XYZ file of C-alpha atoms in Angstrom:
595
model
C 21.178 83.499 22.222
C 21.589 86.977 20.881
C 24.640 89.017 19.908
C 24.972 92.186 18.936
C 28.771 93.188 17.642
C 29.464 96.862 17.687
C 29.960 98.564 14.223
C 33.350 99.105 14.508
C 33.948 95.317 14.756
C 31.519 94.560 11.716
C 33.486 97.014 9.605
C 36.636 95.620 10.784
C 35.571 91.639 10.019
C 34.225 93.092 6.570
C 37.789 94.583 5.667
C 39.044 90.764 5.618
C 36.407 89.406 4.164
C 37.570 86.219 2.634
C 37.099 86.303 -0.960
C 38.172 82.960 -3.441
C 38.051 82.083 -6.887
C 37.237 78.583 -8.491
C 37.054 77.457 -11.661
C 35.172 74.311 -13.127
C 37.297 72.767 -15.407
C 37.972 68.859 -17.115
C 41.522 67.970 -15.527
C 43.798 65.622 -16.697
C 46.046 63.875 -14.224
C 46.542 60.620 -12.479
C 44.902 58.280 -9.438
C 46.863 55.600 -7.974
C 44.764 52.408 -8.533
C 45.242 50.081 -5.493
C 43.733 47.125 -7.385
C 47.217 47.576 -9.735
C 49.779 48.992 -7.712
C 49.554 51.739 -11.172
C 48.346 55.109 -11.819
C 45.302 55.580 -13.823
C 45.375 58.468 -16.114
C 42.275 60.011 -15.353
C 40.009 63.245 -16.697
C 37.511 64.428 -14.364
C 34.904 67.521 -13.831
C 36.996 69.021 -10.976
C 37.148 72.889 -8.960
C 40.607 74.487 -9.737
C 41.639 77.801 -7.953
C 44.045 78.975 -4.875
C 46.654 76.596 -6.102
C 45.004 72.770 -5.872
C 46.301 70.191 -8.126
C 44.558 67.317 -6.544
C 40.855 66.425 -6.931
C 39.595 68.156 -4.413
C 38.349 71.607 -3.798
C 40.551 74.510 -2.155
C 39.703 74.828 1.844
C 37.827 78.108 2.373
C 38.411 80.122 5.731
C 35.738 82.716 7.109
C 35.001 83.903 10.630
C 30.685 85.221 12.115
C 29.995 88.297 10.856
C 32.193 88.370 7.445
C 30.710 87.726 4.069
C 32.460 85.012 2.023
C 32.685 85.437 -1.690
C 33.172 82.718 -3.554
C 33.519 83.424 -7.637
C 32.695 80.272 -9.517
C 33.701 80.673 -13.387
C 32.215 77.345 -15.572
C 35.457 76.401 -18.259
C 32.613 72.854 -18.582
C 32.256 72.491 -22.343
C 28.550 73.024 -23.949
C 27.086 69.344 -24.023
C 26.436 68.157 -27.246
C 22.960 66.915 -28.943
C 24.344 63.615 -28.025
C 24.674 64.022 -24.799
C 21.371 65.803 -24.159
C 19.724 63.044 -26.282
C 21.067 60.166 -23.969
C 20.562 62.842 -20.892
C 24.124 62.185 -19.954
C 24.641 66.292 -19.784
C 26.394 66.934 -16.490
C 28.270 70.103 -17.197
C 25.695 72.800 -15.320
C 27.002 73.537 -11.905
C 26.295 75.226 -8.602
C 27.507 75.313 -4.900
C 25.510 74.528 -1.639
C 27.527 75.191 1.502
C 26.775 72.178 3.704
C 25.780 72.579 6.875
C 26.000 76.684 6.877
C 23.254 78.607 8.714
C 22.962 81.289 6.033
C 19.837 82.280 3.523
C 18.996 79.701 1.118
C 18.395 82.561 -1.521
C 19.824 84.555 -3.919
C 23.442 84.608 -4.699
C 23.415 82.886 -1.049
C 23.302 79.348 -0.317
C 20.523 78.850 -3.734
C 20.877 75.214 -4.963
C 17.936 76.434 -7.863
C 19.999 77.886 -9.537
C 22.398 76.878 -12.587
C 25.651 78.066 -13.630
C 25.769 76.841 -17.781
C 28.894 76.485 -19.404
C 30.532 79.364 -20.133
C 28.522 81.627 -17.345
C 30.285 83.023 -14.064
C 28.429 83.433 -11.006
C 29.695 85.211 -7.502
C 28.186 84.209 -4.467
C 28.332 85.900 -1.261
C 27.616 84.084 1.729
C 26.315 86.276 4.790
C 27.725 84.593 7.712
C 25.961 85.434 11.091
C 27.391 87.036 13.821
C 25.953 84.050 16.103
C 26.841 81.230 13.952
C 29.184 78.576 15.244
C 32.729 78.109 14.210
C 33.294 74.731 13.250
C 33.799 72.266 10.193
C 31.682 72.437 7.177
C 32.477 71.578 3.386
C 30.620 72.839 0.171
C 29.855 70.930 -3.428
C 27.665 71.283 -6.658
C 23.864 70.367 -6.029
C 22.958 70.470 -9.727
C 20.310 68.178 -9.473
C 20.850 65.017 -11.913
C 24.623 65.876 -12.398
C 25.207 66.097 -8.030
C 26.486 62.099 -8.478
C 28.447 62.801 -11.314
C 30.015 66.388 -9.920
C 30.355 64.876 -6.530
C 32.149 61.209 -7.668
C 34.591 63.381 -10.028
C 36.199 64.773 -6.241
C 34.249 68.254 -6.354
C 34.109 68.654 -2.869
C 36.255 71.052 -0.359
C 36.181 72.039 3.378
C 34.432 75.133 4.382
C 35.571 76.293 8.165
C 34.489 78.382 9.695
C 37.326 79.985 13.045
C 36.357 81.736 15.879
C 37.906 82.774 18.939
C 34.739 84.595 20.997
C 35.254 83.807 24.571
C 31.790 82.444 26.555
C 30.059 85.044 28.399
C 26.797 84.971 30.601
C 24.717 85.627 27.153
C 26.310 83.624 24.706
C 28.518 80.545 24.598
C 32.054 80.832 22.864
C 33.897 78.646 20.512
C 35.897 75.629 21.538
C 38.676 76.971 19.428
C 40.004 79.084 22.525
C 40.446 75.827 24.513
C 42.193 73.748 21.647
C 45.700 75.293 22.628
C 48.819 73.375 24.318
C 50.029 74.641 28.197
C 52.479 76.864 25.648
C 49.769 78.804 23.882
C 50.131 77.066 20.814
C 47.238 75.919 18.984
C 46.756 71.914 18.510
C 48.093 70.631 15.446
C 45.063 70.393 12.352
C 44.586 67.859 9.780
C 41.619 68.189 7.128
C 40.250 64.756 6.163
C 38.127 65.285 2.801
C 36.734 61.726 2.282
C 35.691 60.953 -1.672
C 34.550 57.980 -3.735
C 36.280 59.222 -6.710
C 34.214 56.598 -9.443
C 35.773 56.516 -12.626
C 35.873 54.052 -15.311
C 37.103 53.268 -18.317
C 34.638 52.472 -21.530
C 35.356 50.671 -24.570
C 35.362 51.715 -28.457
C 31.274 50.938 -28.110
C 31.012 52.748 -24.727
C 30.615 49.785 -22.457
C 32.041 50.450 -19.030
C 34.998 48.273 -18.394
C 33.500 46.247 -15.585
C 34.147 42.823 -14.539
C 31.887 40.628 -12.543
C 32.251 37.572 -10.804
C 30.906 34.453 -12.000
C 29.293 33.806 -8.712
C 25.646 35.234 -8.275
C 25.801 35.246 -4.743
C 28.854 37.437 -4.901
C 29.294 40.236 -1.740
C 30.488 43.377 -3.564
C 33.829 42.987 -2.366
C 33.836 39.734 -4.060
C 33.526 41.304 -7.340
C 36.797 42.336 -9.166
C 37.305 46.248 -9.599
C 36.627 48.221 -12.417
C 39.489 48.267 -15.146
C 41.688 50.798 -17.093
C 44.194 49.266 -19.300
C 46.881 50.597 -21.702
C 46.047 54.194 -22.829
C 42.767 54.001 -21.622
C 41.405 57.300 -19.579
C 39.675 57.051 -16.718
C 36.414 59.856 -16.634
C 33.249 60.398 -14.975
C 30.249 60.690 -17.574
C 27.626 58.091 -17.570
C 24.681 57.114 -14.830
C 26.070 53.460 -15.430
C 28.944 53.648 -12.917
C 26.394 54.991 -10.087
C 23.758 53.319 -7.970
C 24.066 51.538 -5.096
C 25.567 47.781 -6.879
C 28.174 50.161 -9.342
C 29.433 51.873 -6.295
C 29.774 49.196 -4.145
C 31.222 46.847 -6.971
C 33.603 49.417 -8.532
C 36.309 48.692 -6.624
C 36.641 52.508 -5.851
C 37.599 52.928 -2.159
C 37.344 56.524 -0.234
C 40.318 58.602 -1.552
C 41.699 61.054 1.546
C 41.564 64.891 0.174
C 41.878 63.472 -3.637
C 44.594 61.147 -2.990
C 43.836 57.434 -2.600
C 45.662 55.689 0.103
C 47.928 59.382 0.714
C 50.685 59.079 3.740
C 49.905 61.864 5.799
C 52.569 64.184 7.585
C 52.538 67.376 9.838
C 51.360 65.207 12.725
C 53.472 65.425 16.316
C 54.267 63.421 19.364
C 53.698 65.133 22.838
C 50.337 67.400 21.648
C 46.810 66.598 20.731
C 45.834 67.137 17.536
C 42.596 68.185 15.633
C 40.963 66.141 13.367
C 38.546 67.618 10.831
C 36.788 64.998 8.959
C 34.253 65.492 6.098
C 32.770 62.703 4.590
C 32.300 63.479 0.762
C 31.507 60.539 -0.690
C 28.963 58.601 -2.373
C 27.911 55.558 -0.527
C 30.486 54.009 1.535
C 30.153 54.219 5.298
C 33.344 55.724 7.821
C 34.153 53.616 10.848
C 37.375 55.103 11.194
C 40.302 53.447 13.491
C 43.992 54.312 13.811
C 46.516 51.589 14.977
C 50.056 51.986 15.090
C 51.791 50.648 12.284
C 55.124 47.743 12.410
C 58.001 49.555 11.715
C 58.651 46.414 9.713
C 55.157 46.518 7.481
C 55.962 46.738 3.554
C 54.702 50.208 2.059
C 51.248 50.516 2.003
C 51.059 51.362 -1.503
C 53.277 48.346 -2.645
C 50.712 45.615 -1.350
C 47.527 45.463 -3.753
C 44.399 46.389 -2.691
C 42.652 42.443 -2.691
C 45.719 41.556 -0.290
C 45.511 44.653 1.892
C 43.132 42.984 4.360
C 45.915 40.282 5.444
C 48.573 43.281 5.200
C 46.371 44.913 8.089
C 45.978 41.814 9.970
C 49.542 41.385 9.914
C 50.765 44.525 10.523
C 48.626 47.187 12.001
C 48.560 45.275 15.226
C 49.469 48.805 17.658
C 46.590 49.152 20.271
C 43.799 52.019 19.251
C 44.462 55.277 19.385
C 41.516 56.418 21.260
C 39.681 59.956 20.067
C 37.993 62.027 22.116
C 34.810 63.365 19.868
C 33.478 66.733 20.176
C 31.939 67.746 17.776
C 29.016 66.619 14.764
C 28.185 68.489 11.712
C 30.419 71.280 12.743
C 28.484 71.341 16.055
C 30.273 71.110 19.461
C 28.489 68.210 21.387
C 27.180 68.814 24.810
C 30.323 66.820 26.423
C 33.086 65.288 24.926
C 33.116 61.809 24.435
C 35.897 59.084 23.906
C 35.748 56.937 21.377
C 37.619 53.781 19.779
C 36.576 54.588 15.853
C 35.329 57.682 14.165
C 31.721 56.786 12.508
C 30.651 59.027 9.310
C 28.044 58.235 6.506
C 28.141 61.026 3.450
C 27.560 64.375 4.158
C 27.897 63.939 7.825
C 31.476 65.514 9.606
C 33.162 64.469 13.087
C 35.817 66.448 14.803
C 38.205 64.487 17.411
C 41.080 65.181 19.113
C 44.090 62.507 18.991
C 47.079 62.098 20.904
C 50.007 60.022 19.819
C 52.506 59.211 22.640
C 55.096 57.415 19.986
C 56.581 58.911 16.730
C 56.386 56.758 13.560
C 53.299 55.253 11.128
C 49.745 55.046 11.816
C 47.493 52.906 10.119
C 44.036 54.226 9.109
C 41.463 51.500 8.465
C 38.315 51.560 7.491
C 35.648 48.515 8.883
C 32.585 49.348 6.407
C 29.440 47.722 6.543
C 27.030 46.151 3.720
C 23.535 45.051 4.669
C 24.056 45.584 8.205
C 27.083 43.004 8.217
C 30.890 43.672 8.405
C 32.747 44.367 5.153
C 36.427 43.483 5.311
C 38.509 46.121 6.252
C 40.320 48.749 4.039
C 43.077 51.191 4.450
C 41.950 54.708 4.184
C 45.664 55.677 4.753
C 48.741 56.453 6.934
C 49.293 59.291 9.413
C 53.099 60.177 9.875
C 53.536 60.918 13.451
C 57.075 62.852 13.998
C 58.701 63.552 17.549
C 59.682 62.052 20.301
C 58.534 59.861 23.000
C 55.934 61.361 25.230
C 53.790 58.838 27.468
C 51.651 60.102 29.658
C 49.660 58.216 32.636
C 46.100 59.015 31.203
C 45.674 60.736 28.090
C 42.119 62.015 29.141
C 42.998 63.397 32.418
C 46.235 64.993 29.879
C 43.424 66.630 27.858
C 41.385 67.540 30.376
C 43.920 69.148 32.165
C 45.455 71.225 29.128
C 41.917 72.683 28.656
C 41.908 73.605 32.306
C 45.199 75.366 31.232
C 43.769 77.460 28.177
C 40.790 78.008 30.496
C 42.759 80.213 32.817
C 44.483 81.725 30.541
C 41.924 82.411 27.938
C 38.981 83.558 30.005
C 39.236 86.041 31.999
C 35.514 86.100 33.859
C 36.131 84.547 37.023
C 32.416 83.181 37.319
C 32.425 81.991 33.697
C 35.923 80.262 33.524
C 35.027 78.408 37.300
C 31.753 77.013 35.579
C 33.792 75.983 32.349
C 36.460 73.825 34.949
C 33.883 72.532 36.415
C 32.123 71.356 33.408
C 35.326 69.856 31.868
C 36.108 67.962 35.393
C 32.325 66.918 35.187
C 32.168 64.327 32.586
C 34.347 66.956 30.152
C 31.164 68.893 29.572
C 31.364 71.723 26.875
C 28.507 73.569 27.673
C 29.767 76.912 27.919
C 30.300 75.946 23.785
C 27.122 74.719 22.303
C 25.455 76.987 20.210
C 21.835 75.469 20.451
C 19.473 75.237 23.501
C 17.627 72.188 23.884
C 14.226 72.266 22.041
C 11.950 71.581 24.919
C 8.173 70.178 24.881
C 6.553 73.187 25.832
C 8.400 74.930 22.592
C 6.710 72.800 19.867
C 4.452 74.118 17.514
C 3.362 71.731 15.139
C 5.276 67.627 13.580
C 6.516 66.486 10.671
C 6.899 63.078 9.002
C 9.281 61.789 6.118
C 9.419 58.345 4.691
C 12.673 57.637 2.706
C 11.322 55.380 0.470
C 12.163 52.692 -2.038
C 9.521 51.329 -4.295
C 10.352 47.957 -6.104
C 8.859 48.175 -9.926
C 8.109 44.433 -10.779
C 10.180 43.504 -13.413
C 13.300 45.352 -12.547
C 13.886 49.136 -11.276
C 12.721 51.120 -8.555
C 10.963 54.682 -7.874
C 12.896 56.943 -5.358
C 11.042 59.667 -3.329
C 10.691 60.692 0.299
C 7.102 59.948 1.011
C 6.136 58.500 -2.443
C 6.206 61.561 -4.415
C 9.475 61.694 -6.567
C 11.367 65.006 -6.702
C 10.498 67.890 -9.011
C 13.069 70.538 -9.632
C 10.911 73.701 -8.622
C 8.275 72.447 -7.107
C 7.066 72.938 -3.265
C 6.144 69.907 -0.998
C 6.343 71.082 2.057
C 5.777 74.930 3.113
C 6.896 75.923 6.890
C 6.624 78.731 8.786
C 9.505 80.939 9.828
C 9.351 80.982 14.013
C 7.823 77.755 14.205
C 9.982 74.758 16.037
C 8.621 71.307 15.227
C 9.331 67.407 15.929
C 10.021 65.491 13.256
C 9.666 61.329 12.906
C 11.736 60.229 10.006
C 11.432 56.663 8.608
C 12.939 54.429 5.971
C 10.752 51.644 4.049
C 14.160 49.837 2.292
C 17.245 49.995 2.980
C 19.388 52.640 4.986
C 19.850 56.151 3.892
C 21.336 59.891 5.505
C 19.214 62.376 5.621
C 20.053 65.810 5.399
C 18.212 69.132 5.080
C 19.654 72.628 4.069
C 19.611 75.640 6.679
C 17.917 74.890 10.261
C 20.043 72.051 12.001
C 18.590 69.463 14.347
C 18.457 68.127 17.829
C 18.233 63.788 17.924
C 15.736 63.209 20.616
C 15.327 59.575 20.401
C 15.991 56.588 17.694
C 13.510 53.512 18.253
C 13.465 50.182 16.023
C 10.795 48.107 15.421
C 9.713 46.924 18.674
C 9.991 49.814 20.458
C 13.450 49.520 21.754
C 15.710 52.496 22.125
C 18.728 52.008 20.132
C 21.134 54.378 21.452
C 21.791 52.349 25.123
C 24.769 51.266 25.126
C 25.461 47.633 26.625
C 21.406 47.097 25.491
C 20.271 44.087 22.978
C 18.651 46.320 20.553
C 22.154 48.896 21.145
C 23.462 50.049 17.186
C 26.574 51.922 17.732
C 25.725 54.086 14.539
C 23.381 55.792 17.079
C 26.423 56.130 20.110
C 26.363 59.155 22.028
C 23.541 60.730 19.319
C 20.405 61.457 21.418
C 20.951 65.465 22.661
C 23.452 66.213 19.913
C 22.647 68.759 16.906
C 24.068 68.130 13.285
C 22.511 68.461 9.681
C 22.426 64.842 8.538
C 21.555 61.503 10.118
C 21.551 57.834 8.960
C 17.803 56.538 9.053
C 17.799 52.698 8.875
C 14.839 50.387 7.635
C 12.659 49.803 10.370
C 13.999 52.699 12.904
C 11.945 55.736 13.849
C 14.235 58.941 14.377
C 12.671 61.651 15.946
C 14.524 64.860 15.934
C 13.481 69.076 16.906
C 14.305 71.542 15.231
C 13.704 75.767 14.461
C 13.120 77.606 11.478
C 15.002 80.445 12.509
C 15.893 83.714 10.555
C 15.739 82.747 6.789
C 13.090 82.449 4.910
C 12.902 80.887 1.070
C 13.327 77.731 -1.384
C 15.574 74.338 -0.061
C 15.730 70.958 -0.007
C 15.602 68.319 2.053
C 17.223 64.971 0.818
C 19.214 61.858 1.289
C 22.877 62.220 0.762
C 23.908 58.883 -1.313
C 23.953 61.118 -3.992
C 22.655 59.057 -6.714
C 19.357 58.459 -4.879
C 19.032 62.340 -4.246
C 19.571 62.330 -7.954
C 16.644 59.829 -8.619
C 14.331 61.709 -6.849
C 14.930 60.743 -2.836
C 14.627 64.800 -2.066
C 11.598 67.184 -1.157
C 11.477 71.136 -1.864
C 10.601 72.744 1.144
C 9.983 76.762 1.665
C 10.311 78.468 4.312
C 7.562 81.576 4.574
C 5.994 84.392 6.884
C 3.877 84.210 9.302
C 0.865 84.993 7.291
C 2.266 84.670 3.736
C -0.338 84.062 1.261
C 2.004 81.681 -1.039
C 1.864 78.643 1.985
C 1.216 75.353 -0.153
C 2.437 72.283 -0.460
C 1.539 68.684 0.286
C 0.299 67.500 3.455
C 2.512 66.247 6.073
């Protein structure tokens, strides 16, 4: 799908280029503790710049065709011989823009490089003309510090707007059709999803961490990490990662660097947007919203190990249902409704919401560990202002306010009857995806990747993606730019989200052991992690021990150094993560292991 813009409307997007400043700095400040009822005092790595006090990065806005410059100044202290000695030096820094179709090199979207302590570095990020407007986030992928960078709340939302109506030779942005019967735009809430892991050590450095007695303990079981007195909190040593520290720490997901925040700017009578990112570590999303008892006691005045009855007791409102449309930033092919939103790290989900009554919303969280239930959590409470405002059917409501910004906002007669027809057909959005099918006769050559998980007898383990563990610098895989190839992606322990930098990808099928497709829902082998998957694009995908996921995919426009990885951020740390490079047809530098 080309476009061309004329170059009066390049120079005109260029005049606005966005253009933001960050610094990287050690913040002091505070983090309610659910576990207490008490704030921790807390210092932690974190991005400062265009006014943000929490821990969590400022949002950065930029439209197709502008260049985003982002300055990134390093305030990190130099480590000391200490530090390097124990290799506990996490103060080196960069930025990869997840999820962004722009060049992997230079001052672009380069995760090989390293911004020391001290140094400044400006990146500019070329956005296409053709690239989709959508939600995306950006973080440091310093590789042995990401967990540490990452768990301290350096995260942020990167969106991308657009307004470009559909035509006969491109699609156009859903944006236009997220407006009420008034003109005004649906209401937008950013969800930035962290595991924010800090601890507090001793006068001999031992991480305050209390187990339970019981050796068959789930990690929910276990009681959370501790800060007492004038202890402060920080983020500093390898101990409090991996998959047992994370899931034993006690740290839940905080909601845009707030843990258990209350939510406002949410209205009765109009859908609203939901952009969530899920930053985090380890901990799975499966997201509902029930309305809350006007009764309930604050949220924030019941501890965390009695929160489960607190939501048994008192979120008891039926589900608010969401209607998803969009993965990775990606409008999907249709939309889709949907009782919970389902996220592993790295991955994003846009819905749209509608609340009919004003007052509290509960946010809950039902995680997962070893492919069984976790209790539930609270991830929060939306604030829903306004007045009454049933409606019969809230999806004929939505589909019929789209058919309203339809007729108003495109004015091709041919083009706007295909997009009401689409909408009254299943709410189709194809007028809005970016990304053709791959078809068969379009392949070129497969890939493989094993996710893999090597026991070392004894204790310990050896993390790669097909046995080899990463190497800062070095190639494993070399592709060729033009080439579109199928890719089978497996997991020999454990699950784990896969993500690679640049090229999205299309899901074409998910298969378990015995051959049974996974995505049917109302089938035996059915895993709703998979729902409403196969056909959809996005950057990152949960791979599960003992699934096959095939997926398709281009190598479009940009050539140079990446990675592919998984995105629990420790493991990509320990060595779960391939270089790939991206060459000409003909280069002379191809190399790389066999796949």
């Amino acid at each position: 799908m080309a476009f061309t813009a004329t170059a009066s409307a390049q120079d005109a997007e260029q005049r606005h280029a966005p253009s933001y400043e960050v610094n990287v700095e050690r913040v002091q400040g505070t983090y309610f503790n659910p576990w207490t009822g008490e704030m921790d005092r807390v210092e932690l790595r974190a991005f400062r710049g265009e006014e943000n006090t929490r821990f969590i990065a400022p949002t950065l806005r930029v439209r197709p065709g502008q260049v985003l410059r982002l300055g990134v100044q390093n305030d990190l202290a130099d480590c000391s011989a200490e530090q390097i000695a124990r290799a506990e030096c996490f103060n080196s820094t960069n930025i990869h823009t997840h999820g962004l179709w722009v060049s992997p090199s230079g001052n672009s979207d380069n995760v090989m490089i390293s911004i020391n302590p001290g140094e400044r570095f400006n990146y500019e990020f070329a956005i296409p003309e053709d690239h989709p407007a959508g939600t995306f986030w950006y973080h440091p992928h310093m590789h042995g510090a990401t967990s540490i960078q990452l768990g301290s709340g350096m995260a942020g939302a990167l969106i991308i707007e657009g307004d470009r109506i559909p035509t006969n030779d491109m699609p156009g942005d859903i944006d236009i059709l997220l407006q009420d019967q008034s003109g005004e735009r649906f209401g937008e809430q950013i969800m930035v999803f962290s595991q924010i892991q800090y601890g507090c050590f001793d006068d001999e450095g031992q991480l305050n961490a209390p187990r339970s007695p019981d050796p068959e303990a789930r990690p929910w079981e276990h009681p959370a990490w501790q800060c007492e007195g004038d202890d402060v909190g920080s983020v500093d040593s390898w101990r409090q990662f991996g998959p047992a520290n994370e899931m034993t720490s006690g740290r839940l997901l905080s909601v845009n660097g707030e843990m258990q925040p209350t939510i406002g700017g949410l209205e009765t009578g109009r859908f609203q947007r939901l952009r969530m990112i899920h930053a985090g570590l380890r901990r799975s999303v499966r997201m509902t919203i029930r309305r809350l008892a006007d009764d309930a006691p604050p949220l924030r005045s019941v501890l965390a190990d009695q929160q489960r009855a607190w939501i048994l007791e008192h979120c008891t409102g039926e589900i608010v249902e969401q209607f998803h449309f969009a993965d990775d930033g990606l409008t999907r092919p249709a939309l889709r409704p949907v009782s919970e939103a389902n996220m592993y790290p790295g991955s994003r989900y846009d819905s749209l919401v509608y609340f009919a009554e004003p007052g509290s919303y509960c946010m809950i969280n039902d995680q997962t560990w070893r492919m069984q239930p976790d209790e539930r959590r609270m991830v929060g409470i939306l604030q829903v202002a306004g007045e009454s405002a049933e409606v019969p059917n809230i999806a004929a409501h939505l589909v019929q306010t789209l058919e309203a910004a339809a007729e108003t906002q495109i004015a091709d007669q041919d083009i706007r009857s295909r997009v009401l027809s689409d909408l009254n057909d299943g709410m189709q959005l194809g007028a809005f995806t970016w990304h053709e099918p791959v078809a068969d006769d379009e392949l070129t050559g497969h890939q493989t990747a094993t996710m893999s998980i090597e026991e070392i007898e004894g204790g310990g383990a050896i993390l790669s993606i097909d046995g080899s563990p990463y190497q800062h610098g070095r190639i494993d895989r070399t592709l060729m730019l033009g080439d579109v190839e199928e890719w089978e992606i497996t997991s020999n322990l454990g699950s784990h989200p896969f993500h690679i930098h640049v090229n999205p990808f299309q899901i074409v099928s998910v298969i378990d052991e015995e051959g049974r497709d996974v995505t049917v829902e109302g089938s035996d082998a059915f895993d709703r992690d998979y729902a409403g998957m196969i056909g959809s694009w996005r950057d990152t995908v949960i791979i599960k021990q003992g699934y096959t996921v095939r997926m398709r995919t281009r190598y479009r426009r940009y050539v140079g150094d990446f990675v592919l990885h998984c995105h629990f951020a420790s493991h990509g740390d320990e060595g779960m993560m391939q270089g790939i490079r991206v060459v000409l047809p003909g280069d002379q530098t191809m190399g790389g292991m066999p796949h």
